[in-house]
Amino acid sequence: MNKLSPIIAFVVFMGVFVLSRTATRDFLESWVALQGVVLGLASLVASMGIAALAAGAVLYVSRMITGE
């Protein structure tokens, strides 16, 4: 499981990033007065943060399961 957990975490990161990208952009567009490049960069950073949290959760759970 130790060798698979980074691969699973990467797949989760990419999946969450792709799925949250549009939702994050729409949310920022409706709640904050951002437009153009600034909106794109803000949604990119927010989506990366959400995806990093999800991947970190996968790694944390895998450590708890293996007992490290």
Tab-separated table of C-alpha atoms in Angstrom:
chain	number	residue	atom	x	y	z
A	1	MET	CA	0.000	0.000	0.000
A	2	ASN	CA	2.909	2.372	0.678
A	3	LYS	CA	4.024	2.277	-2.939
A	4	LEU	CA	0.517	2.794	-4.311
A	5	SER	CA	-0.575	5.652	-2.067
A	6	PRO	CA	1.436	8.396	-3.870
A	7	ILE	CA	0.042	7.229	-7.211
A	8	ILE	CA	-3.504	7.187	-5.858
A	9	ALA	CA	-2.955	10.624	-4.290
A	10	PHE	CA	-1.740	12.001	-7.631
A	11	VAL	CA	-4.771	10.598	-9.456
A	12	VAL	CA	-7.048	12.094	-6.784
A	13	PHE	CA	-5.221	15.427	-7.103
A	14	MET	CA	-5.688	15.530	-10.868
A	15	GLY	CA	-9.313	14.416	-10.679
A	16	VAL	CA	-10.290	16.931	-8.015
A	17	PHE	CA	-8.398	19.687	-9.822
A	18	VAL	CA	-10.204	19.037	-13.108
A	19	LEU	CA	-13.616	18.646	-11.482
A	20	SER	CA	-13.317	21.683	-9.218
A	21	ARG	CA	-11.888	24.061	-11.828
A	22	THR	CA	-15.198	25.197	-13.363
A	23	ALA	CA	-17.059	25.261	-10.067
A	24	THR	CA	-14.329	27.335	-8.434
A	25	ARG	CA	-14.267	29.776	-11.343
A	26	ASP	CA	-18.054	30.182	-11.259
A	27	PHE	CA	-18.022	30.653	-7.479
A	28	LEU	CA	-15.295	33.304	-7.600
A	29	GLU	CA	-16.988	35.063	-10.496
A	30	SER	CA	-20.266	35.340	-8.621
A	31	TRP	CA	-18.902	36.244	-5.165
A	32	VAL	CA	-15.836	38.362	-5.909
A	33	ALA	CA	-15.466	41.157	-8.446
A	34	LEU	CA	-12.729	39.497	-10.498
A	35	GLN	CA	-12.438	39.335	-14.271
A	36	GLY	CA	-10.081	38.109	-16.955
A	37	VAL	CA	-6.599	36.933	-16.078
A	38	VAL	CA	-6.994	37.672	-12.365
A	39	LEU	CA	-10.104	35.472	-12.222
A	40	GLY	CA	-8.291	32.695	-14.067
A	41	LEU	CA	-5.284	32.822	-11.757
A	42	ALA	CA	-7.425	32.982	-8.626
A	43	SER	CA	-9.491	29.994	-9.711
A	44	LEU	CA	-6.305	28.093	-10.618
A	45	VAL	CA	-4.805	28.700	-7.177
A	46	ALA	CA	-8.058	27.846	-5.381
A	47	SER	CA	-8.516	24.630	-7.393
A	48	MET	CA	-4.928	23.596	-6.704
A	49	GLY	CA	-5.469	24.193	-2.982
A	50	ILE	CA	-8.625	22.095	-2.914
A	51	ALA	CA	-6.926	19.324	-4.880
A	52	ALA	CA	-3.882	19.425	-2.580
A	53	LEU	CA	-6.120	19.031	0.464
A	54	ALA	CA	-7.812	16.016	-1.106
A	55	ALA	CA	-4.491	14.396	-2.045
A	56	GLY	CA	-3.129	15.081	1.438
A	57	ALA	CA	-6.181	13.433	2.951
A	58	VAL	CA	-5.544	10.327	0.838
A	59	LEU	CA	-1.923	10.178	2.001
A	60	TYR	CA	-2.930	10.734	5.631
A	61	VAL	CA	-5.532	7.966	5.540
A	62	SER	CA	-3.053	5.586	3.902
A	63	ARG	CA	-0.572	6.290	6.726
A	64	MET	CA	-3.241	5.656	9.323
A	65	ILE	CA	-4.167	2.350	7.665
A	66	THR	CA	-0.572	1.122	7.436
A	67	GLY	CA	0.188	2.231	11.002
A	68	GLU	CA	3.166	4.520	10.351
